[in-house]
Every structure is written in structure tokens, then in C-alpha cells.
mmCIF file of C-alpha atoms and ligand atoms in Angstrom:
data_model
loop_
_atom_site.group_PDB
_atom_site.id
_atom_site.type_symbol
_atom_site.label_atom_id
_atom_site.label_comp_id
_atom_site.label_asym_id
_atom_site.label_seq_id
_atom_site.Cartn_x
_atom_site.Cartn_y
_atom_site.Cartn_z
ATOM 1 C CA MET A 63 -15.384 -5.963 89.292
ATOM 2 C CA THR A 64 -18.694 -7.334 90.584
ATOM 3 C CA ILE A 65 -18.872 -11.043 91.348
ATOM 4 C CA LYS A 66 -21.967 -12.610 89.855
ATOM 5 C CA PRO A 67 -24.036 -14.425 92.545
ATOM 6 C CA GLN A 68 -24.267 -18.153 92.172
ATOM 7 C CA PRO A 69 -27.595 -19.683 91.245
ATOM 8 C CA VAL A 70 -29.143 -21.631 94.056
ATOM 9 C CA ILE A 71 -32.111 -23.852 94.567
ATOM 10 C CA ALA A 72 -33.753 -24.849 97.964
ATOM 11 C CA ILE A 73 -36.622 -27.364 98.546
ATOM 12 C CA HIS A 74 -38.686 -28.553 101.385
ATOM 13 C CA GLY A 75 -40.850 -31.694 101.995
ATOM 14 C CA GLY A 76 -42.828 -30.491 104.923
ATOM 15 C CA ALA A 77 -42.170 -29.793 108.586
ATOM 16 C CA GLY A 78 -43.464 -31.262 111.904
ATOM 17 C CA THR A 79 -42.855 -33.435 114.868
ATOM 18 C CA ILE A 80 -40.215 -35.505 113.228
ATOM 19 C CA SER A 81 -38.901 -37.579 116.132
ATOM 20 C CA ARG A 82 -35.384 -38.898 116.128
ATOM 21 C CA SER A 83 -36.285 -41.774 118.258
ATOM 22 C CA THR A 84 -38.562 -43.331 115.551
ATOM 23 C CA ILE A 85 -36.353 -42.801 112.552
ATOM 24 C CA SER A 86 -33.978 -45.612 111.586
ATOM 25 C CA ALA A 87 -30.806 -44.929 109.609
ATOM 26 C CA ALA A 88 -32.432 -46.470 106.589
ATOM 27 C CA GLN A 89 -35.492 -44.315 106.889
ATOM 28 C CA GLU A 90 -33.372 -41.273 107.154
ATOM 29 C CA ALA A 91 -31.192 -42.190 104.267
ATOM 30 C CA ALA A 92 -34.316 -42.670 102.050
ATOM 31 C CA TYR A 93 -35.371 -39.063 102.666
ATOM 32 C CA HIS A 94 -31.839 -37.615 102.193
ATOM 33 C CA ALA A 95 -31.508 -39.734 98.917
ATOM 34 C CA ALA A 96 -34.816 -38.363 97.547
ATOM 35 C CA LEU A 97 -33.992 -34.816 98.434
ATOM 36 C CA GLN A 98 -30.346 -35.033 97.070
ATOM 37 C CA ASP A 99 -31.527 -36.480 93.800
ATOM 38 C CA ILE A 100 -34.102 -33.719 93.244
ATOM 39 C CA LEU A 101 -31.495 -30.867 94.299
ATOM 40 C CA ARG A 102 -28.987 -32.312 91.845
ATOM 41 C CA THR A 103 -31.429 -32.406 88.944
ATOM 42 C CA ALA A 104 -32.624 -28.814 89.538
ATOM 43 C CA GLN A 105 -29.045 -27.690 90.099
ATOM 44 C CA GLN A 106 -27.935 -28.987 86.777
ATOM 45 C CA LEU A 107 -30.842 -27.025 85.138
ATOM 46 C CA LEU A 108 -29.724 -23.835 86.901
ATOM 47 C CA SER A 109 -25.907 -24.314 86.119
ATOM 48 C CA SER A 110 -26.658 -24.671 82.499
ATOM 49 C CA GLY A 111 -28.400 -21.256 82.518
ATOM 50 C CA GLY A 112 -31.970 -22.433 83.178
ATOM 51 C CA SER A 113 -34.430 -20.115 84.797
ATOM 52 C CA ALA A 114 -35.527 -20.088 88.352
ATOM 53 C CA LEU A 115 -39.122 -20.707 87.121
ATOM 54 C CA ASP A 116 -38.074 -23.932 85.357
ATOM 55 C CA ALA A 117 -35.931 -25.015 88.338
ATOM 56 C CA VAL A 118 -38.731 -24.790 90.863
ATOM 57 C CA SER A 119 -41.166 -26.387 88.409
ATOM 58 C CA LEU A 120 -38.870 -29.346 87.887
ATOM 59 C CA ALA A 121 -38.119 -29.762 91.580
ATOM 60 C CA VAL A 122 -41.804 -29.727 92.568
ATOM 61 C CA ASP A 123 -42.734 -32.142 89.688
ATOM 62 C CA MET A 124 -40.266 -34.670 91.195
ATOM 63 C CA LEU A 125 -41.482 -34.014 94.801
ATOM 64 C CA GLU A 126 -45.109 -34.459 93.705
ATOM 65 C CA ASP A 127 -44.196 -37.874 92.217
ATOM 66 C CA CYS A 128 -42.402 -39.059 95.341
ATOM 67 C CA PRO A 129 -44.740 -40.758 97.859
ATOM 68 C CA LEU A 130 -42.676 -39.827 100.740
ATOM 69 C CA PHE A 131 -44.221 -36.405 100.514
ATOM 70 C CA ASN A 132 -47.830 -35.115 100.891
ATOM 71 C CA ALA A 133 -48.374 -33.727 97.353
ATOM 72 C CA GLY A 134 -49.498 -35.449 94.114
ATOM 73 C CA TYR A 135 -49.035 -39.259 94.567
ATOM 74 C CA GLY A 136 -49.327 -39.965 98.318
ATOM 75 C CA ALA A 137 -51.350 -36.914 99.056
ATOM 76 C CA VAL A 138 -53.441 -36.989 102.248
ATOM 77 C CA PHE A 139 -57.218 -37.699 102.548
ATOM 78 C CA THR A 140 -59.954 -35.227 103.383
ATOM 79 C CA HIS A 141 -62.576 -36.002 106.051
ATOM 80 C CA ASP A 142 -64.642 -37.528 103.229
ATOM 81 C CA ALA A 143 -61.757 -39.793 102.190
ATOM 82 C CA THR A 144 -61.235 -37.907 98.973
ATOM 83 C CA HIS A 145 -58.150 -35.944 97.787
ATOM 84 C CA GLU A 146 -58.135 -32.192 97.179
ATOM 85 C CA LEU A 147 -54.818 -30.808 95.996
ATOM 86 C CA ASP A 148 -53.549 -27.264 95.985
ATOM 87 C CA ALA A 149 -50.566 -25.691 94.202
ATOM 88 C CA ALA A 150 -49.105 -22.395 93.300
ATOM 89 C CA ILE A 151 -46.178 -20.816 91.425
ATOM 90 C CA MET A 152 -44.882 -17.226 91.225
ATOM 91 C CA ASP A 153 -42.356 -15.659 88.876
ATOM 92 C CA GLY A 154 -40.384 -13.001 90.858
ATOM 93 C CA ALA A 155 -39.320 -11.069 87.636
ATOM 94 C CA THR A 156 -42.779 -10.307 86.420
ATOM 95 C CA LEU A 157 -44.907 -10.897 89.608
ATOM 96 C CA ARG A 158 -46.964 -13.207 87.399
ATOM 97 C CA ALA A 159 -48.537 -16.127 89.385
ATOM 98 C CA GLY A 160 -50.815 -19.077 88.908
ATOM 99 C CA ALA A 161 -52.499 -21.550 91.315
ATOM 100 C CA VAL A 162 -55.089 -24.202 91.546
ATOM 101 C CA ALA A 163 -56.912 -25.466 94.565
ATOM 102 C CA CYS A 164 -59.311 -28.359 95.391
ATOM 103 C CA VAL A 165 -58.265 -30.440 92.406
ATOM 104 C CA SER A 166 -58.782 -34.195 92.509
ATOM 105 C CA ARG A 167 -57.854 -35.394 89.061
ATOM 106 C CA VAL A 168 -54.826 -33.400 87.967
ATOM 107 C CA ARG A 169 -51.757 -35.631 88.173
ATOM 108 C CA ARG A 170 -49.271 -32.824 88.639
ATOM 109 C CA PRO A 171 -51.137 -29.868 90.283
ATOM 110 C CA LEU A 172 -47.994 -27.652 89.903
ATOM 111 C CA ARG A 173 -48.011 -27.940 86.106
ATOM 112 C CA ALA A 174 -51.729 -26.838 86.198
ATOM 113 C CA ALA A 175 -50.776 -23.839 88.318
ATOM 114 C CA ARG A 176 -48.083 -22.892 85.835
ATOM 115 C CA ALA A 177 -50.566 -23.302 82.956
ATOM 116 C CA VAL A 178 -52.889 -20.814 84.815
ATOM 117 C CA MET A 179 -50.136 -18.343 85.030
ATOM 118 C CA GLU A 180 -48.949 -18.687 81.386
ATOM 119 C CA ARG A 181 -52.056 -19.621 79.516
ATOM 120 C CA SER A 182 -55.043 -17.803 81.219
ATOM 121 C CA GLU A 183 -55.788 -14.348 82.371
ATOM 122 C CA HIS A 184 -56.448 -15.586 85.908
ATOM 123 C CA VAL A 185 -54.373 -16.325 88.940
ATOM 124 C CA LEU A 186 -56.358 -18.995 90.888
ATOM 125 C CA LEU A 187 -58.673 -21.654 89.416
ATOM 126 C CA VAL A 188 -60.546 -24.189 91.664
ATOM 127 C CA GLY A 189 -62.254 -27.447 91.539
ATOM 128 C CA THR A 190 -63.746 -28.885 88.382
ATOM 129 C CA GLY A 191 -63.086 -25.594 86.515
ATOM 130 C CA ALA A 192 -59.451 -25.994 87.179
ATOM 131 C CA GLU A 193 -59.464 -29.622 86.154
ATOM 132 C CA ALA A 194 -61.304 -28.770 82.901
ATOM 133 C CA PHE A 195 -58.688 -26.011 82.184
ATOM 134 C CA ALA A 196 -55.797 -28.440 82.952
ATOM 135 C CA GLN A 197 -57.320 -30.925 80.547
ATOM 136 C CA ALA A 198 -57.814 -28.282 77.858
ATOM 137 C CA CYS A 199 -54.081 -27.477 78.240
ATOM 138 C CA GLY A 200 -53.189 -31.110 77.547
ATOM 139 C CA LEU A 201 -52.162 -31.934 81.106
ATOM 140 C CA GLU A 202 -52.617 -35.410 82.385
ATOM 141 C CA LEU A 203 -55.816 -36.227 84.399
ATOM 142 C CA VAL A 204 -56.010 -39.341 86.589
ATOM 143 C CA ASP A 205 -58.626 -41.178 88.543
ATOM 144 C CA PRO A 206 -58.618 -39.667 92.080
ATOM 145 C CA ALA A 207 -57.668 -43.109 93.425
ATOM 146 C CA TYR A 208 -54.247 -42.609 91.774
ATOM 147 C CA PHE A 209 -53.243 -40.339 94.759
ATOM 148 C CA SER A 210 -54.263 -42.859 97.446
ATOM 149 C CA THR A 211 -51.801 -44.856 99.413
ATOM 150 C CA ALA A 212 -52.572 -47.332 102.184
ATOM 151 C CA GLU A 213 -50.464 -45.276 104.587
ATOM 152 C CA ARG A 214 -52.404 -42.005 104.004
ATOM 153 C CA ARG A 215 -55.766 -43.925 104.447
ATOM 154 C CA GLU A 216 -54.546 -45.211 107.798
ATOM 155 C CA GLN A 217 -53.432 -41.753 108.689
ATOM 156 C CA LEU A 218 -57.055 -40.594 107.949
ATOM 157 C CA LEU A 219 -58.527 -43.353 110.059
ATOM 158 C CA ARG A 220 -56.409 -42.324 113.046
ATOM 159 C CA ALA A 221 -57.132 -38.733 112.448
ATOM 160 C CA LEU A 222 -60.930 -39.374 112.288
ATOM 161 C CA SER A 223 -60.795 -40.856 115.809
ATOM 162 C CA GLY A 224 -59.755 -37.351 116.968
ATOM 163 C CA ASP A 225 -61.726 -35.541 114.312
ATOM 164 C CA ALA A 226 -59.438 -32.565 113.918
ATOM 165 C CA ALA A 227 -57.662 -31.613 110.745
ATOM 166 C CA VAL A 228 -54.041 -32.682 111.121
ATOM 167 C CA LEU A 229 -50.907 -31.579 109.435
ATOM 168 C CA ASP A 230 -49.573 -34.382 107.250
ATOM 169 C CA HIS A 231 -46.544 -35.153 109.343
ATOM 170 C CA ASP A 232 -48.451 -34.664 112.572
ATOM 171 C CA ALA A 233 -51.364 -36.914 111.514
ATOM 172 C CA ALA A 234 -49.793 -40.044 112.607
ATOM 173 C CA ASN A 235 -48.741 -39.284 115.976
ATOM 174 C CA LEU A 236 -50.197 -41.939 114.808
ATOM 175 C CA THR A 237 -47.024 -43.566 114.167
ATOM 176 C CA PHE A 238 -47.913 -45.515 111.062
ATOM 177 C CA CYS A 239 -45.097 -46.432 108.805
ATOM 178 C CA SER A 240 -45.174 -46.559 105.044
ATOM 179 C CA PRO A 241 -42.739 -48.609 103.105
ATOM 180 C CA VAL A 242 -39.799 -47.058 101.204
ATOM 181 C CA ALA A 243 -37.908 -48.440 98.358
ATOM 182 C CA ASP A 244 -35.737 -50.731 100.439
ATOM 183 C CA GLY A 245 -38.827 -52.104 102.271
ATOM 184 C CA SER A 246 -38.133 -50.250 105.515
ATOM 185 C CA ALA A 247 -40.543 -47.676 106.991
ATOM 186 C CA PRO A 248 -39.941 -44.009 106.780
ATOM 187 C CA LEU A 249 -39.894 -41.936 110.009
ATOM 188 C CA ASP A 250 -42.937 -41.117 111.930
ATOM 189 C CA GLU A 251 -45.019 -40.279 108.941
ATOM 190 C CA GLY A 252 -47.860 -38.804 110.965
ATOM 191 C CA GLN A 253 -45.577 -36.403 112.853
ATOM 192 C CA LYS A 254 -44.524 -34.154 109.972
ATOM 193 C CA LEU A 255 -46.142 -31.783 107.676
ATOM 194 C CA GLY A 256 -45.787 -32.995 104.055
ATOM 195 C CA THR A 257 -46.298 -30.112 101.732
ATOM 196 C CA VAL A 258 -43.578 -29.717 99.252
ATOM 197 C CA GLY A 259 -41.974 -26.518 97.740
ATOM 198 C CA ALA A 260 -39.053 -24.963 95.981
ATOM 199 C CA VAL A 261 -37.392 -21.548 95.630
ATOM 200 C CA ALA A 262 -34.625 -20.589 93.276
ATOM 201 C CA PHE A 263 -32.382 -17.795 92.336
ATOM 202 C CA ASP A 264 -30.959 -18.197 88.758
ATOM 203 C CA ALA A 265 -27.932 -16.876 86.795
ATOM 204 C CA HIS A 266 -29.953 -14.039 85.337
ATOM 205 C CA GLY A 267 -30.813 -12.768 88.865
ATOM 206 C CA ASN A 268 -34.377 -13.845 88.829
ATOM 207 C CA LEU A 269 -36.393 -15.535 91.627
ATOM 208 C CA ALA A 270 -39.183 -17.984 91.583
ATOM 209 C CA ALA A 271 -41.245 -19.973 94.111
ATOM 210 C CA ALA A 272 -43.537 -22.962 93.930
ATOM 211 C CA THR A 273 -45.500 -24.997 96.440
ATOM 212 C CA SER A 274 -47.836 -28.114 96.192
ATOM 213 C CA THR A 275 -49.808 -30.095 98.750
ATOM 214 C CA GLY A 276 -52.541 -32.415 99.567
ATOM 215 C CA GLY A 277 -53.363 -30.134 102.470
ATOM 216 C CA MET A 278 -54.141 -31.459 105.993
ATOM 217 C CA THR A 279 -55.349 -34.914 106.824
ATOM 218 C CA ASN A 280 -59.091 -34.977 107.755
ATOM 219 C CA LYS A 281 -59.623 -31.459 106.405
ATOM 220 C CA ARG A 282 -63.125 -30.471 105.518
ATOM 221 C CA SER A 283 -64.016 -30.927 101.901
ATOM 222 C CA GLY A 284 -63.600 -27.518 100.143
ATOM 223 C CA ARG A 285 -60.996 -26.288 102.588
ATOM 224 C CA VAL A 286 -58.066 -24.473 101.009
ATOM 225 C CA GLY A 287 -54.821 -23.911 102.803
ATOM 226 C CA ASP A 288 -52.027 -21.342 102.418
ATOM 227 C CA SER A 289 -50.147 -23.155 99.638
ATOM 228 C CA PRO A 290 -52.047 -21.880 96.650
ATOM 229 C CA LEU A 291 -52.662 -18.432 98.039
ATOM 230 C CA ILE A 292 -50.273 -15.957 96.578
ATOM 231 C CA GLY A 293 -48.823 -13.891 99.408
ATOM 232 C CA ALA A 294 -49.510 -16.547 102.004
ATOM 233 C CA GLY A 295 -47.792 -19.875 101.313
ATOM 234 C CA THR A 296 -46.179 -18.844 98.130
ATOM 235 C CA TYR A 297 -44.636 -15.511 96.960
ATOM 236 C CA ALA A 298 -41.701 -14.268 94.815
ATOM 237 C CA ASP A 299 -40.574 -10.808 94.008
ATOM 238 C CA ASN A 300 -37.046 -10.078 92.445
ATOM 239 C CA ARG A 301 -36.844 -6.971 94.587
ATOM 240 C CA SER A 302 -36.917 -9.046 97.859
ATOM 241 C CA ALA A 303 -37.345 -12.753 98.047
ATOM 242 C CA ALA A 304 -38.997 -15.937 96.957
ATOM 243 C CA ILE A 305 -40.715 -17.968 99.685
ATOM 244 C CA SER A 306 -42.500 -21.398 99.962
ATOM 245 C CA CYS A 307 -44.133 -22.361 103.309
ATOM 246 C CA THR A 308 -45.289 -25.438 105.036
ATOM 247 C CA GLY A 309 -47.338 -25.732 108.172
ATOM 248 C CA THR A 310 -50.739 -25.089 109.711
ATOM 249 C CA GLY A 311 -52.211 -23.270 106.789
ATOM 250 C CA GLU A 312 -54.892 -21.166 108.497
ATOM 251 C CA MET A 313 -52.223 -19.344 110.499
ATOM 252 C CA PHE A 314 -50.079 -18.839 107.544
ATOM 253 C CA ILE A 315 -52.907 -17.355 105.677
ATOM 254 C CA ARG A 316 -53.798 -15.014 108.562
ATOM 255 C CA ALA A 317 -50.100 -13.901 108.858
ATOM 256 C CA VAL A 318 -49.755 -13.569 105.030
ATOM 257 C CA VAL A 319 -46.331 -15.017 105.551
ATOM 258 C CA GLY A 320 -44.826 -14.949 102.104
ATOM 259 C CA HIS A 321 -45.662 -11.306 101.393
ATOM 260 C CA ASP A 322 -44.917 -10.157 104.971
ATOM 261 C CA ILE A 323 -41.411 -11.385 104.610
ATOM 262 C CA CYS A 324 -41.009 -9.424 101.313
ATOM 263 C CA ALA A 325 -42.657 -6.262 102.958
ATOM 264 C CA ARG A 326 -40.351 -6.475 105.938
ATOM 265 C CA MET A 327 -37.309 -6.494 103.630
ATOM 266 C CA ALA A 328 -38.623 -3.743 101.297
ATOM 267 C CA TYR A 329 -40.150 -1.340 103.922
ATOM 268 C CA ALA A 330 -38.209 -1.996 107.033
ATOM 269 C CA GLY A 331 -34.891 -2.923 105.507
ATOM 270 C CA GLN A 332 -34.689 -6.303 107.341
ATOM 271 C CA SER A 333 -32.459 -9.044 106.006
ATOM 272 C CA LEU A 334 -34.128 -12.181 104.735
ATOM 273 C CA GLU A 335 -32.886 -14.171 107.765
ATOM 274 C CA ALA A 336 -34.227 -11.510 110.191
ATOM 275 C CA ALA A 337 -37.564 -11.317 108.582
ATOM 276 C CA ALA A 338 -38.017 -15.121 108.295
ATOM 277 C CA GLN A 339 -36.891 -15.628 111.977
ATOM 278 C CA GLU A 340 -39.329 -13.022 113.209
ATOM 279 C CA ILE A 341 -42.296 -14.565 111.370
ATOM 280 C CA VAL A 342 -41.475 -18.244 112.019
ATOM 281 C CA MET A 343 -40.370 -17.846 115.689
ATOM 282 C CA LYS A 344 -42.479 -15.057 116.937
ATOM 283 C CA VAL A 345 -45.477 -14.111 114.760
ATOM 284 C CA LEU A 346 -46.645 -17.627 113.895
ATOM 285 C CA PRO A 347 -46.176 -19.120 117.262
ATOM 286 C CA ALA A 348 -48.106 -16.402 118.940
ATOM 287 C CA MET A 349 -51.033 -17.440 116.725
ATOM 288 C CA GLY A 350 -50.481 -21.128 117.335
ATOM 289 C CA GLY A 351 -48.930 -21.528 113.903
ATOM 290 C CA ARG A 352 -46.608 -24.473 113.396
ATOM 291 C CA GLY A 353 -44.268 -25.107 110.458
ATOM 292 C CA GLY A 354 -41.587 -23.476 108.525
ATOM 293 C CA LEU A 355 -40.527 -21.997 105.161
ATOM 294 C CA ILE A 356 -37.709 -21.955 102.622
ATOM 295 C CA ALA A 357 -36.737 -18.506 101.133
ATOM 296 C CA VAL A 358 -33.989 -17.136 98.930
ATOM 297 C CA ASP A 359 -33.326 -13.366 98.375
ATOM 298 C CA ALA A 360 -32.178 -11.432 95.390
ATOM 299 C CA GLN A 361 -28.468 -11.856 96.382
ATOM 300 C CA GLY A 362 -28.911 -15.621 96.672
ATOM 301 C CA ASN A 363 -28.940 -15.675 100.567
ATOM 302 C CA LEU A 364 -31.021 -18.530 101.861
ATOM 303 C CA SER A 365 -33.348 -19.009 104.981
ATOM 304 C CA LEU A 366 -34.626 -22.391 105.878
ATOM 305 C CA SER A 367 -36.546 -21.731 109.136
ATOM 306 C CA PHE A 368 -39.004 -23.754 111.123
ATOM 307 C CA ASN A 369 -40.469 -23.830 114.581
ATOM 308 C CA THR A 370 -41.166 -27.608 114.621
ATOM 309 C CA GLU A 371 -38.846 -30.453 115.561
ATOM 310 C CA GLY A 372 -37.853 -30.934 111.947
ATOM 311 C CA MET A 373 -38.365 -29.994 108.324
ATOM 312 C CA TYR A 374 -37.301 -32.030 105.400
ATOM 313 C CA ARG A 375 -35.105 -29.553 103.482
ATOM 314 C CA GLY A 376 -32.075 -29.076 101.353
ATOM 315 C CA TYR A 377 -30.300 -26.601 99.013
ATOM 316 C CA ALA A 378 -27.733 -26.676 96.287
ATOM 317 C CA ARG A 379 -25.627 -23.890 94.916
ATOM 318 C CA ALA A 380 -24.022 -24.211 91.456
ATOM 319 C CA GLY A 381 -20.827 -26.098 91.696
ATOM 320 C CA ALA A 382 -21.196 -27.267 95.250
ATOM 321 C CA ALA A 383 -22.671 -30.533 96.734
ATOM 322 C CA PRO A 384 -26.296 -30.476 97.670
ATOM 323 C CA GLN A 385 -26.906 -30.088 101.488
ATOM 324 C CA THR A 386 -29.924 -31.878 102.951
ATOM 325 C CA ALA A 387 -31.156 -31.995 106.582
ATOM 326 C CA ILE A 388 -34.219 -33.181 108.624
ATOM 327 C CA PHE A 389 -33.726 -32.094 112.190
ATOM 328 C CA ALA A 390 -32.944 -28.620 113.688
HETATM 329 N N1 LIG B 128 -49.686 -25.738 104.639
HETATM 330 C C1 LIG B 128 -50.404 -26.852 104.182
HETATM 331 C C2 LIG B 128 -51.890 -26.579 104.261
HETATM 332 O O1 LIG B 128 -52.270 -26.003 105.216
HETATM 333 C C3 LIG B 128 -50.169 -28.123 105.018
HETATM 334 C C4 LIG B 128 -48.648 -28.399 105.138
HETATM 335 O O2 LIG B 128 -47.725 -27.640 104.839
HETATM 336 O O3 LIG B 128 -48.414 -29.623 105.443
HETATM 337 O O4 LIG B 128 -52.680 -27.017 103.450
#
């Protein structure tokens, strides 16, 4: 008798120099609570037979709406003090994928990415064309100011004084603090990378991955990172794994991280964990790449790997309590 693998969902809220010394118990609790809530909701969907695609969509929807993370509401600013959001989704069962980049008015960029996958013959739409398509699909458009928070603006001002593009959670080495629900400030907001993502394995044996981001603080207008690039920051293939990345996008693009993990598994017979460790701990650092990834393989094995001090992350298997963590 073969035992059916249990569905599982994993999520991340970015990686970076998350310093223990600057995080209070209340701040840490706020992040854990947000991650737990999202995991439980997605876990319920998977436990009742929902698809991996729907689970990653739901999880990223919730992460985009949470201002603790750099995606959707609370996204970082470009050099020109605008917002340009990127998102992608991939279905491991069919290898269908959809993505949007450089959108400033789509409230939920991941929904637009899914619409590109399901309702167009394309994979990637950018800018005003992507916004017009989202609107035609009935998705909510907002004034770009919707994404702005005082904390992200302060993060830009600090980054501007150094003039480099900075990872969300690194941008405020720069230790500005944004308020959380209980009025306390979250950890070292500028010292982490804030992209969000989800990967899932469902009861039908299918994999899916989704990623959404505001990109990097102080990035040049028109810059696109790894998140919406299929094969770089987002990838899923039922024959190997589903991956969502966070980190210094340029290096993740050059290393084609998502697809390379699948290729290592398919062609070299590496396990998911071995492939992820090699990319995150060797390939990326050799290029100056910082960050991490979450991944699940076709047996439901997980890897949550990062080469930074921390990564907001968690996972939930059907029938078990969600597990969340921030530090190594
Ligand atoms: N990878 C994202 C980008 O380069 C940034 C991040 O993960 O924080 O746009």
C-alpha cells in the first residue's frame, strides 16, 4: 500500500539582515502571528482538497495585503519615489505561467499574474499594458499612493543618501521602525528583504509557486527583478519542485535559480535540499547574491534555505500545527 503524501504549504516574507538585537518580543510576535494566520488559511484550503495553485494564490493575496511585507500595500519606493510592483505564478502540473512587472496601479499584482496565465496567450505583461489587461479582467486598480506607507518613504530617503538600490529589509540599516497592530515597531525593517512568496504541494500531487514584490528600495525606474521572471525567482514543475525566491534579484536572475534547482534534480539526481543548499550557500554567494528561497518537491519535501541572518518563513502540513521562524 502506498501512503499518499500530505499536502503542504510554505511561505516567505523576505530575507535579510534581521538582527536579534533590534527585535522586541512584541515585534517578533507580530510577524509570527501574521505568518501563522496565512499558513492556517492556506492549509485549510489544501486540507479540503484545494489545489496548490489556489493555495499559493490565497497565501500571496494575504501577504500582499499585510504591510509588514514589501509587496502590494507597503511596497518599497523606486528612486523616483514611485512604486513598481512585480509578481509571477506557475502551475507545476501544466507548466503554464503568468507574470506582471512594473505595475503601479494593480492592487493585487499576483491576481493580475494569474489572469495573464489563465486569460491571455502571454506569460509576462509589463507597465500600462499589464494594468489595462488587469482592468479588462475586472481586477481592482488603485491610485499608486495606495501602496505608500510613511515607513517605506523614510526607507527611500535613507537609501537616497547612499544612492544604491537596496533590498527591502536591508534598506533601513537604516533602522526605521514601522508601527504594527499593537503600536510597537517591527524589527529592523531596513535590514530584511521583503518580497513575499508561497509554494505548495496538493493532495492531487500537483505543485505551484507564486512570488510578489515591490522590488528593491531606490531601484531605477523600469528595473525588473527576479520575482516575475519565470525560471529565476519563480518556477514550478511537477517532475521536480516548486520554488519562490527572495534576495538581490540581479544575481538570482543571472543564476536562473528556480530552474537551476529543478535542472539539478532532473539531470543530476540531486535531492531538493542538496540542490537548494548548493545554490543558496555556494553559487549565489560567489556572485555576491544574498537572500533565500522556499521550495517543495513532488514528494512534499521542503527546503527553506537562506544565506542571510534571517528569513521570515513558515510551513504547514495538513493536520499539523503551522511552523514559523525568522532567524537561522
Ligand atoms: N528579489 C526581489 C527583487 O530583486 C527583492 C527581494 O526579494 O526583496 O526585486
